[in-house]
Amino acid sequence: MDRKTSERIRLAVLAVIFVVGVVWGYFLLRPQQQLPVLSPADLNPAVVADSLEGQGMNHTIGAWKLTDQSGTVRTHHDVANRIVVANFFFTSCQSICVDMAQNMRLIQSAYADDPRVQLLSHSVTPDVDSVPVLAQYAVANGVDPKRWWLLTGPYSEINRLARTKYFAVMEEGQTWDEHSFIHTENLALIDSKGRIRGYYDGTNPDQARLLIKHVGWLLDELEEAE
């Protein structure tokens, strides 16, 4: 092997090492698009039922059964392996619920054609928010029945989900509304395994856009797991 050939081989090897180093460095140093998995121990105790305070990992939303605005019975099986955005509201609310509905529409529009994303709005006044009332509210608020379900059912079930699963209400004495059920303005982001991955201010458009971005991250996780 002559000297020129040897030199070319050495330069080629150095070039390959350089490229590999650059690629490796990119993947090592790029920002990690990963959200935390939240447990009751990570949350403000004011929204966590006393029996669950301090509980660590493995919290999931679990089983539930409610009825949507079309009169269709929905369960946790209907959102299996989907990304869920959930909140709590009531149809006669003229304060934070108006802003939450507007921002839920932003999220609905962002994933209008993606069946892997489902929006769930739970009525905290199920005695008032019957199926016909929810159906009327859905029409007035541009709710796509495929992508966004307005849910009603027994008060005990709504209360259980809000207090011990989504952690979406405050303890007595902290910003109670006239219905004695203190729903927060939070939108909860739930991954395909039923785990809580984040909370967002549902009255803030910037927070809604951040949630839209984070839904994309969870969809990436879902694709990587397949």
Tab-separated table of N, CA and C in Angstrom, residues 13-175:
chain	number	residue	atom	x	y	z
A	13	VAL	N	-11.288	7.143	7.626
A	13	VAL	CA	-11.609	6.627	8.964
A	13	VAL	C	-11.888	7.777	9.924
A	14	LEU	N	-11.069	8.819	9.861
A	14	LEU	CA	-11.288	9.988	10.722
A	14	LEU	C	-12.620	10.663	10.418
A	15	ALA	N	-12.964	10.718	9.114
A	15	ALA	CA	-14.242	11.329	8.730
A	15	ALA	C	-15.417	10.543	9.286
A	16	VAL	N	-15.336	9.210	9.223
A	16	VAL	CA	-16.405	8.358	9.748
A	16	VAL	C	-16.532	8.549	11.260
A	17	ILE	N	-15.373	8.579	11.948
A	17	ILE	CA	-15.396	8.784	13.399
A	17	ILE	C	-16.020	10.125	13.745
A	18	PHE	N	-15.695	11.173	12.948
A	18	PHE	CA	-16.249	12.497	13.194
A	18	PHE	C	-17.765	12.498	13.031
A	19	VAL	N	-18.242	11.894	11.947
A	19	VAL	CA	-19.688	11.860	11.684
A	19	VAL	C	-20.412	11.096	12.779
A	20	VAL	N	-19.860	9.941	13.156
A	20	VAL	CA	-20.480	9.152	14.232
A	20	VAL	C	-20.522	9.954	15.526
A	21	GLY	N	-19.429	10.679	15.804
A	21	GLY	CA	-19.388	11.496	17.017
A	21	GLY	C	-20.417	12.603	17.018
A	22	VAL	N	-20.577	13.251	15.866
A	22	VAL	CA	-21.568	14.326	15.760
A	22	VAL	C	-22.978	13.781	15.965
A	23	VAL	N	-23.286	12.680	15.309
A	23	VAL	CA	-24.621	12.073	15.438
A	23	VAL	C	-24.864	11.637	16.872
A	24	TRP	N	-23.887	10.968	17.469
A	24	TRP	CA	-24.032	10.514	18.855
A	24	TRP	C	-24.230	11.694	19.793
A	25	GLY	N	-23.437	12.757	19.578
A	25	GLY	CA	-23.567	13.938	20.414
A	25	GLY	C	-24.919	14.604	20.290
A	26	TYR	N	-25.475	14.609	19.074
A	26	TYR	CA	-26.795	15.209	18.853
A	26	TYR	C	-27.849	14.486	19.676
A	27	PHE	N	-27.855	13.166	19.591
A	27	PHE	CA	-28.862	12.397	20.313
A	27	PHE	C	-28.638	12.445	21.814
A	28	LEU	N	-27.375	12.611	22.227
A	28	LEU	CA	-27.089	12.678	23.655
A	28	LEU	C	-27.504	14.011	24.251
A	29	LEU	N	-27.294	15.093	23.490
A	29	LEU	CA	-27.500	16.427	24.032
A	29	LEU	C	-28.833	17.062	23.683
A	30	ARG	N	-29.584	16.480	22.744
A	30	ARG	CA	-30.850	17.100	22.364
A	30	ARG	C	-31.823	17.063	23.544
A	31	PRO	N	-32.697	18.070	23.655
A	31	PRO	CA	-33.675	18.095	24.750
A	31	PRO	C	-34.559	16.854	24.728
A	32	GLN	N	-34.766	16.277	25.895
A	32	GLN	CA	-35.592	15.087	25.985
A	32	GLN	C	-37.073	15.474	25.985
A	33	GLN	N	-37.812	14.991	24.996
A	33	GLN	CA	-39.233	15.287	24.920
A	33	GLN	C	-39.998	14.238	25.717
A	34	GLN	N	-39.875	14.325	27.019
A	34	GLN	CA	-40.488	13.324	27.878
A	34	GLN	C	-41.164	14.003	29.052
A	35	LEU	N	-42.388	13.624	29.327
A	35	LEU	CA	-43.149	14.183	30.427
A	35	LEU	C	-43.056	13.260	31.642
A	36	PRO	N	-43.130	13.827	32.840
A	36	PRO	CA	-43.110	12.978	34.037
A	36	PRO	C	-44.406	12.180	34.155
A	37	VAL	N	-44.328	11.075	34.862
A	37	VAL	CA	-45.520	10.321	35.245
A	37	VAL	C	-45.879	10.772	36.653
A	38	LEU	N	-47.056	11.376	36.817
A	38	LEU	CA	-47.432	11.972	38.092
A	38	LEU	C	-48.180	10.979	38.978
A	39	SER	N	-47.911	11.062	40.258
A	39	SER	CA	-48.599	10.248	41.258
A	39	SER	C	-49.211	11.188	42.296
A	40	PRO	N	-50.094	10.704	43.156
A	40	PRO	CA	-50.669	11.578	44.188
A	40	PRO	C	-49.623	12.284	45.040
A	41	ALA	N	-48.492	11.637	45.284
A	41	ALA	CA	-47.440	12.239	46.108
A	41	ALA	C	-46.835	13.471	45.458
A	42	ASP	N	-46.986	13.604	44.138
A	42	ASP	CA	-46.410	14.742	43.413
A	42	ASP	C	-47.319	15.960	43.401
A	43	LEU	N	-48.561	15.806	43.850
A	43	LEU	CA	-49.569	16.846	43.669
A	43	LEU	C	-49.808	17.648	44.935
A	44	ASN	N	-50.458	18.789	44.752
A	44	ASN	CA	-50.891	19.610	45.877
A	44	ASN	C	-51.861	18.793	46.740
A	45	PRO	N	-51.580	18.623	48.038
A	45	PRO	CA	-52.474	17.831	48.893
A	45	PRO	C	-53.920	18.321	48.892
A	46	ALA	N	-54.139	19.593	48.520
A	46	ALA	CA	-55.496	20.146	48.511
A	46	ALA	C	-56.391	19.482	47.480
A	47	VAL	N	-55.804	18.832	46.466
A	47	VAL	CA	-56.618	18.174	45.446
A	47	VAL	C	-56.579	16.656	45.559
A	48	VAL	N	-55.900	16.156	46.581
A	48	VAL	CA	-55.749	14.706	46.740
A	48	VAL	C	-56.585	14.230	47.925
A	49	ALA	N	-57.398	13.209	47.702
A	49	ALA	CA	-58.185	12.634	48.790
A	49	ALA	C	-57.256	12.175	49.909
A	50	ASP	N	-57.702	12.367	51.147
A	50	ASP	CA	-56.855	12.049	52.295
A	50	ASP	C	-56.313	10.627	52.242
A	51	SER	N	-57.115	9.708	51.758
A	51	SER	CA	-56.707	8.302	51.725
A	51	SER	C	-55.578	8.037	50.741
A	52	LEU	N	-55.330	8.996	49.810
A	52	LEU	CA	-54.323	8.788	48.772
A	52	LEU	C	-53.095	9.672	48.936
A	53	GLU	N	-53.110	10.586	49.913
A	53	GLU	CA	-51.991	11.498	50.082
A	53	GLU	C	-50.704	10.711	50.335
A	54	GLY	N	-49.663	11.072	49.614
A	54	GLY	CA	-48.378	10.412	49.782
A	54	GLY	C	-48.219	9.142	48.973
A	55	GLN	N	-49.287	8.705	48.301
A	55	GLN	CA	-49.189	7.488	47.505
A	55	GLN	C	-48.216	7.703	46.353
A	56	GLY	N	-47.382	6.725	46.110
A	56	GLY	CA	-46.340	6.860	45.110
A	56	GLY	C	-46.759	6.440	43.730
A	57	MET	N	-45.942	5.619	43.103
A	57	MET	CA	-46.114	5.277	41.699
A	57	MET	C	-47.325	4.377	41.473
A	58	ASN	N	-47.570	4.125	40.174
A	58	ASN	CA	-48.573	3.167	39.704
A	58	ASN	C	-50.009	3.673	39.780
A	59	HIS	N	-50.196	4.994	39.935
A	59	HIS	CA	-51.567	5.513	39.897
A	59	HIS	C	-52.056	5.585	38.446
A	60	THR	N	-53.243	5.050	38.201
A	60	THR	CA	-53.884	5.163	36.886
A	60	THR	C	-55.345	5.560	37.074
A	61	ILE	N	-55.958	6.020	36.000
A	61	ILE	CA	-57.373	6.414	36.076
A	61	ILE	C	-58.260	5.200	36.321
A	62	GLY	N	-57.933	4.086	35.714
A	62	GLY	CA	-58.667	2.850	35.986
A	62	GLY	C	-60.030	2.783	35.329
A	63	ALA	N	-60.891	1.952	35.888
A	63	ALA	CA	-62.195	1.656	35.275
A	63	ALA	C	-63.212	2.753	35.568
A	64	TRP	N	-64.077	3.010	34.590
A	64	TRP	CA	-65.189	3.931	34.772
A	64	TRP	C	-66.274	3.620	33.735
A	65	LYS	N	-67.476	4.131	33.992
A	65	LYS	CA	-68.603	3.909	33.085
A	65	LYS	C	-69.540	5.106	33.182
A	66	LEU	N	-69.717	5.835	32.072
A	66	LEU	CA	-70.552	7.026	32.028
A	66	LEU	C	-71.278	7.081	30.684
A	67	THR	N	-72.111	8.093	30.500
A	67	THR	CA	-72.897	8.242	29.271
A	67	THR	C	-72.568	9.567	28.604
A	68	ASP	N	-72.390	9.540	27.268
A	68	ASP	CA	-72.019	10.771	26.571
A	68	ASP	C	-73.239	11.512	26.040
A	69	GLN	N	-72.995	12.612	25.331
A	69	GLN	CA	-74.060	13.503	24.864
A	69	GLN	C	-74.979	12.875	23.824
A	70	SER	N	-74.569	11.758	23.242
A	70	SER	CA	-75.425	11.070	22.276
A	70	SER	C	-76.249	9.967	22.923
A	71	GLY	N	-76.046	9.773	24.233
A	71	GLY	CA	-76.742	8.693	24.934
A	71	GLY	C	-75.991	7.378	24.881
A	72	THR	N	-74.769	7.393	24.333
A	72	THR	CA	-73.950	6.188	24.245
A	72	THR	C	-73.207	5.958	25.548
A	73	VAL	N	-73.275	4.742	26.060
A	73	VAL	CA	-72.531	4.402	27.265
A	73	VAL	C	-71.060	4.257	26.895
A	74	ARG	N	-70.221	4.977	27.610
A	74	ARG	CA	-68.773	4.943	27.383
A	74	ARG	C	-68.087	4.383	28.619
A	75	THR	N	-67.005	3.641	28.415
A	75	THR	CA	-66.224	3.106	29.522
A	75	THR	C	-64.740	3.320	29.246
A	76	HIS	N	-63.920	2.927	30.212
A	76	HIS	CA	-62.468	3.019	30.049
A	76	HIS	C	-61.969	2.196	28.871
A	77	HIS	N	-62.732	1.170	28.499
A	77	HIS	CA	-62.322	0.363	27.345
A	77	HIS	C	-62.333	1.175	26.055
A	78	ASP	N	-63.215	2.190	25.986
A	78	ASP	CA	-63.323	3.006	24.774
A	78	ASP	C	-62.118	3.916	24.571
A	79	VAL	N	-61.355	4.157	25.631
A	79	VAL	CA	-60.166	5.017	25.495
A	79	VAL	C	-58.881	4.223	25.718
A	80	ALA	N	-58.976	2.909	25.701
A	80	ALA	CA	-57.776	2.086	25.870
A	80	ALA	C	-56.774	2.405	24.767
A	81	ASN	N	-55.537	2.589	25.146
A	81	ASN	CA	-54.438	2.894	24.220
A	81	ASN	C	-54.598	4.238	23.521
A	82	ARG	N	-55.411	5.125	24.088
A	82	ARG	CA	-55.551	6.471	23.543
A	82	ARG	C	-54.951	7.496	24.502
A	83	ILE	N	-54.615	8.657	23.944
A	83	ILE	CA	-54.228	9.801	24.750
A	83	ILE	C	-55.511	10.547	25.110
A	84	VAL	N	-55.689	10.854	26.382
A	84	VAL	CA	-56.924	11.481	26.858
A	84	VAL	C	-56.623	12.867	27.436
A	85	VAL	N	-57.459	13.837	27.074
A	85	VAL	CA	-57.464	15.151	27.716
A	85	VAL	C	-58.794	15.253	28.450
A	86	ALA	N	-58.744	15.430	29.768
A	86	ALA	CA	-59.965	15.387	30.573
A	86	ALA	C	-60.124	16.654	31.407
A	87	ASN	N	-61.381	17.047	31.590
A	87	ASN	CA	-61.669	18.141	32.509
A	87	ASN	C	-63.031	17.922	33.140
A	88	PHE	N	-63.397	18.834	34.062
A	88	PHE	CA	-64.684	18.786	34.753
A	88	PHE	C	-65.341	20.144	34.588
A	89	PHE	N	-66.659	20.139	34.345
A	89	PHE	CA	-67.372	21.366	34.002
A	89	PHE	C	-68.841	21.201	34.351
A	90	PHE	N	-69.642	22.244	34.123
A	90	PHE	CA	-71.105	22.088	34.113
A	90	PHE	C	-71.673	23.063	33.091
A	91	THR	N	-72.760	22.685	32.464
A	91	THR	CA	-73.235	23.413	31.291
A	91	THR	C	-73.720	24.824	31.593
A	92	SER	N	-74.169	25.063	32.821
A	92	SER	CA	-74.676	26.400	33.159
A	92	SER	C	-73.582	27.337	33.652
A	93	CYS	N	-72.374	26.863	33.733
A	93	CYS	CA	-71.247	27.684	34.198
A	93	CYS	C	-70.958	28.778	33.184
A	94	GLN	N	-70.909	30.006	33.654
A	94	GLN	CA	-70.652	31.151	32.785
A	94	GLN	C	-69.309	31.813	33.081
A	95	SER	N	-68.468	31.114	33.836
A	95	SER	CA	-67.169	31.693	34.173
A	95	SER	C	-66.060	30.886	33.516
A	96	ILE	N	-65.318	30.115	34.287
A	96	ILE	CA	-64.143	29.434	33.732
A	96	ILE	C	-64.499	28.388	32.682
A	97	CYS	N	-65.709	27.833	32.756
A	97	CYS	CA	-66.097	26.790	31.799
A	97	CYS	C	-66.151	27.322	30.370
A	98	VAL	N	-66.478	28.598	30.218
A	98	VAL	CA	-66.541	29.199	28.879
A	98	VAL	C	-65.151	29.187	28.246
A	99	ASP	N	-64.162	29.605	29.030
A	99	ASP	CA	-62.780	29.615	28.525
A	99	ASP	C	-62.263	28.194	28.318
A	100	MET	N	-62.631	27.294	29.223
A	100	MET	CA	-62.190	25.909	29.066
A	100	MET	C	-62.747	25.303	27.788
A	101	ALA	N	-64.009	25.576	27.505
A	101	ALA	CA	-64.618	25.048	26.281
A	101	ALA	C	-63.906	25.577	25.048
A	102	GLN	N	-63.557	26.847	25.071
A	102	GLN	CA	-62.855	27.441	23.933
A	102	GLN	C	-61.504	26.771	23.718
A	103	ASN	N	-60.781	26.523	24.787
A	103	ASN	CA	-59.465	25.904	24.661
A	103	ASN	C	-59.552	24.413	24.357
A	104	MET	N	-60.600	23.761	24.824
A	104	MET	CA	-60.812	22.370	24.429
A	104	MET	C	-61.069	22.281	22.925
A	105	ARG	N	-61.737	23.307	22.360
A	105	ARG	CA	-61.945	23.323	20.913
A	105	ARG	C	-60.618	23.438	20.166
A	106	LEU	N	-59.668	24.195	20.719
A	106	LEU	CA	-58.342	24.286	20.106
A	106	LEU	C	-57.685	22.911	20.031
A	107	ILE	N	-57.791	22.174	21.126
A	107	ILE	CA	-57.192	20.840	21.175
A	107	ILE	C	-57.928	19.893	20.227
A	108	GLN	N	-59.245	19.987	20.224
A	108	GLN	CA	-60.047	19.170	19.319
A	108	GLN	C	-59.643	19.421	17.871
A	109	SER	N	-59.452	20.690	17.508
A	109	SER	CA	-59.078	21.027	16.130
A	109	SER	C	-57.696	20.488	15.779
A	110	ALA	N	-56.779	20.540	16.747
A	110	ALA	CA	-55.411	20.093	16.484
A	110	ALA	C	-55.343	18.605	16.174
A	111	TYR	N	-56.254	17.833	16.759
A	111	TYR	CA	-56.222	16.378	16.571
A	111	TYR	C	-57.559	15.854	16.032
A	112	ALA	N	-58.195	16.681	15.207
A	112	ALA	CA	-59.523	16.345	14.689
A	112	ALA	C	-59.556	15.028	13.932
A	113	ASP	N	-58.464	14.690	13.270
A	113	ASP	CA	-58.443	13.493	12.430
A	113	ASP	C	-57.609	12.364	13.033
A	114	ASP	N	-57.292	12.468	14.315
A	114	ASP	CA	-56.453	11.444	14.954
A	114	ASP	C	-57.261	10.684	15.996
A	115	PRO	N	-57.691	9.459	15.695
A	115	PRO	CA	-58.518	8.698	16.630
A	115	PRO	C	-57.768	8.236	17.876
A	116	ARG	N	-56.456	8.492	17.926
A	116	ARG	CA	-55.683	8.104	19.100
A	116	ARG	C	-55.809	9.124	20.236
A	117	VAL	N	-56.513	10.239	19.963
A	117	VAL	CA	-56.684	11.295	20.960
A	117	VAL	C	-58.167	11.453	21.267
A	118	GLN	N	-58.523	11.469	22.565
A	118	GLN	CA	-59.921	11.610	22.955
A	118	GLN	C	-60.050	12.654	24.048
A	119	LEU	N	-61.034	13.545	23.895
A	119	LEU	CA	-61.329	14.557	24.902
A	119	LEU	C	-62.531	14.109	25.722
A	120	LEU	N	-62.437	14.263	27.055
A	120	LEU	CA	-63.509	13.885	27.968
A	120	LEU	C	-63.821	15.051	28.893
A	121	SER	N	-65.075	15.506	28.878
A	121	SER	CA	-65.523	16.541	29.807
A	121	SER	C	-66.599	15.946	30.702
A	122	HIS	N	-66.341	15.928	32.003
A	122	HIS	CA	-67.238	15.307	32.977
A	122	HIS	C	-68.107	16.377	33.630
A	123	SER	N	-69.417	16.210	33.597
A	123	SER	CA	-70.302	17.162	34.249
A	123	SER	C	-70.285	16.951	35.757
A	124	VAL	N	-70.089	18.053	36.500
A	124	VAL	CA	-70.104	17.969	37.961
A	124	VAL	C	-71.507	18.202	38.510
A	125	THR	N	-72.478	18.449	37.613
A	125	THR	CA	-73.880	18.558	38.032
A	125	THR	C	-74.712	17.576	37.197
A	126	PRO	N	-74.455	16.288	37.348
A	126	PRO	CA	-75.130	15.308	36.498
A	126	PRO	C	-76.639	15.264	36.691
A	127	ASP	N	-77.118	15.749	37.839
A	127	ASP	CA	-78.566	15.788	38.054
A	127	ASP	C	-79.229	16.804	37.133
A	128	VAL	N	-78.468	17.809	36.708
A	128	VAL	CA	-78.969	18.842	35.793
A	128	VAL	C	-78.568	18.534	34.354
A	129	ASP	N	-77.346	18.108	34.186
A	129	ASP	CA	-76.792	17.889	32.846
A	129	ASP	C	-77.148	16.505	32.318
A	130	SER	N	-78.387	16.380	31.914
A	130	SER	CA	-78.873	15.145	31.306
A	130	SER	C	-78.322	15.004	29.895
A	131	VAL	N	-78.581	13.886	29.269
A	131	VAL	CA	-78.115	13.674	27.895
A	131	VAL	C	-78.638	14.758	26.954
A	132	PRO	N	-79.939	15.096	26.972
A	132	PRO	CA	-80.413	16.170	26.079
A	132	PRO	C	-79.746	17.513	26.345
A	133	VAL	N	-79.501	17.827	27.612
A	133	VAL	CA	-78.841	19.086	27.951
A	133	VAL	C	-77.408	19.090	27.421
A	134	LEU	N	-76.715	17.968	27.577
A	134	LEU	CA	-75.344	17.858	27.062
A	134	LEU	C	-75.327	17.936	25.535
A	135	ALA	N	-76.326	17.336	24.910
A	135	ALA	CA	-76.393	17.372	23.446
A	135	ALA	C	-76.566	18.801	22.950
A	136	GLN	N	-77.406	19.563	23.625
A	136	GLN	CA	-77.618	20.963	23.250
A	136	GLN	C	-76.340	21.771	23.467
A	137	TYR	N	-75.671	21.532	24.574
A	137	TYR	CA	-74.410	22.222	24.872
A	137	TYR	C	-73.354	21.882	23.824
A	138	ALA	N	-73.342	20.623	23.400
A	138	ALA	CA	-72.364	20.177	22.400
A	138	ALA	C	-72.540	20.940	21.093
A	139	VAL	N	-73.766	21.091	20.667
A	139	VAL	CA	-74.037	21.825	19.425
A	139	VAL	C	-73.611	23.292	19.566
A	140	ALA	N	-73.932	23.885	20.697
A	140	ALA	CA	-73.619	25.295	20.919
A	140	ALA	C	-72.123	25.551	21.017
A	141	ASN	N	-71.349	24.514	21.370
A	141	ASN	CA	-69.927	24.707	21.604
A	141	ASN	C	-69.034	23.979	20.609
A	142	GLY	N	-69.601	23.574	19.485
A	142	GLY	CA	-68.789	22.993	18.428
A	142	GLY	C	-68.097	21.703	18.800
A	143	VAL	N	-68.788	20.867	19.555
A	143	VAL	CA	-68.201	19.604	20.017
A	143	VAL	C	-68.342	18.532	18.941
A	144	ASP	N	-67.229	17.961	18.528
A	144	ASP	CA	-67.224	16.844	17.583
A	144	ASP	C	-67.490	15.565	18.371
A	145	PRO	N	-68.618	14.890	18.120
A	145	PRO	CA	-68.967	13.717	18.930
A	145	PRO	C	-67.994	12.556	18.792
A	146	LYS	N	-67.163	12.564	17.757
A	146	LYS	CA	-66.159	11.506	17.627
A	146	LYS	C	-64.940	11.787	18.510
A	147	ARG	N	-64.578	13.045	18.611
A	147	ARG	CA	-63.332	13.395	19.290
A	147	ARG	C	-63.513	13.868	20.721
A	148	TRP	N	-64.747	14.314	21.064
A	148	TRP	CA	-64.951	14.960	22.372
A	148	TRP	C	-66.270	14.468	22.968
A	149	TRP	N	-66.190	13.793	24.091
A	149	TRP	CA	-67.383	13.286	24.764
A	149	TRP	C	-67.673	14.096	26.013
A	150	LEU	N	-68.917	14.549	26.122
A	150	LEU	CA	-69.414	15.193	27.329
A	150	LEU	C	-70.101	14.110	28.146
A	151	LEU	N	-69.629	13.892	29.360
A	151	LEU	CA	-70.040	12.704	30.114
A	151	LEU	C	-70.875	13.044	31.340
A	152	THR	N	-71.892	12.238	31.559
A	152	THR	CA	-72.735	12.346	32.737
A	152	THR	C	-72.966	10.962	33.313
A	153	GLY	N	-73.455	10.913	34.522
A	153	GLY	CA	-73.686	9.628	35.178
A	153	GLY	C	-73.978	9.837	36.647
A	154	PRO	N	-73.950	8.796	37.438
A	154	PRO	CA	-74.225	8.940	38.873
A	154	PRO	C	-73.255	9.926	39.523
A	155	TYR	N	-73.793	10.760	40.402
A	155	TYR	CA	-72.936	11.744	41.067
A	155	TYR	C	-71.785	11.067	41.790
A	156	SER	N	-72.051	9.915	42.393
A	156	SER	CA	-71.010	9.219	43.144
A	156	SER	C	-69.841	8.828	42.254
A	157	GLU	N	-70.134	8.471	41.005
A	157	GLU	CA	-69.071	8.080	40.089
A	157	GLU	C	-68.272	9.305	39.626
A	158	ILE	N	-68.973	10.400	39.326
A	158	ILE	CA	-68.277	11.632	38.946
A	158	ILE	C	-67.381	12.100	40.090
A	159	ASN	N	-67.919	12.063	41.294
A	159	ASN	CA	-67.166	12.492	42.465
A	159	ASN	C	-65.940	11.608	42.685
A	160	ARG	N	-66.108	10.305	42.521
A	160	ARG	CA	-64.983	9.367	42.693
A	160	ARG	C	-63.873	9.670	41.692
A	161	LEU	N	-64.246	9.857	40.448
A	161	LEU	CA	-63.248	10.130	39.426
A	161	LEU	C	-62.531	11.456	39.685
A	162	ALA	N	-63.305	12.475	40.050
A	162	ALA	CA	-62.715	13.794	40.266
A	162	ALA	C	-61.775	13.810	41.457
A	163	ARG	N	-62.164	13.140	42.533
A	163	ARG	CA	-61.408	13.243	43.779
A	163	ARG	C	-60.280	12.218	43.906
A	164	THR	N	-60.464	11.034	43.347
A	164	THR	CA	-59.485	9.978	43.603
A	164	THR	C	-58.762	9.486	42.357
A	165	LYS	N	-59.139	10.003	41.186
A	165	LYS	CA	-58.491	9.552	39.954
A	165	LYS	C	-57.832	10.702	39.189
A	166	TYR	N	-58.616	11.735	38.861
A	166	TYR	CA	-58.065	12.872	38.122
A	166	TYR	C	-57.541	13.982	39.045
A	167	PHE	N	-57.976	13.985	40.299
A	167	PHE	CA	-57.585	15.019	41.261
A	167	PHE	C	-57.916	16.399	40.715
A	168	ALA	N	-59.176	16.582	40.403
A	168	ALA	CA	-59.635	17.785	39.703
A	168	ALA	C	-60.516	18.687	40.549
A	169	VAL	N	-60.615	18.431	41.855
A	169	VAL	CA	-61.430	19.294	42.711
A	169	VAL	C	-60.631	19.660	43.954
A	170	MET	N	-61.037	20.756	44.574
A	170	MET	CA	-60.365	21.234	45.766
A	170	MET	C	-61.111	20.765	47.014
A	171	GLU	N	-60.393	20.759	48.137
A	171	GLU	CA	-61.030	20.409	49.392
A	171	GLU	C	-61.994	21.508	49.822
A	172	GLU	N	-62.909	21.154	50.715
A	172	GLU	CA	-63.894	22.114	51.208
A	172	GLU	C	-63.202	23.348	51.774
A	173	GLY	N	-63.777	24.499	51.442
A	173	GLY	CA	-63.226	25.735	51.955
A	173	GLY	C	-62.288	26.440	50.997
A	174	GLN	N	-62.006	25.791	49.851
A	174	GLN	CA	-61.086	26.403	48.896
A	174	GLN	C	-61.796	26.623	47.564
A	175	THR	N	-62.253	27.846	47.341
A	175	THR	CA	-62.923	28.275	46.117
A	175	THR	C	-64.105	27.393	45.741
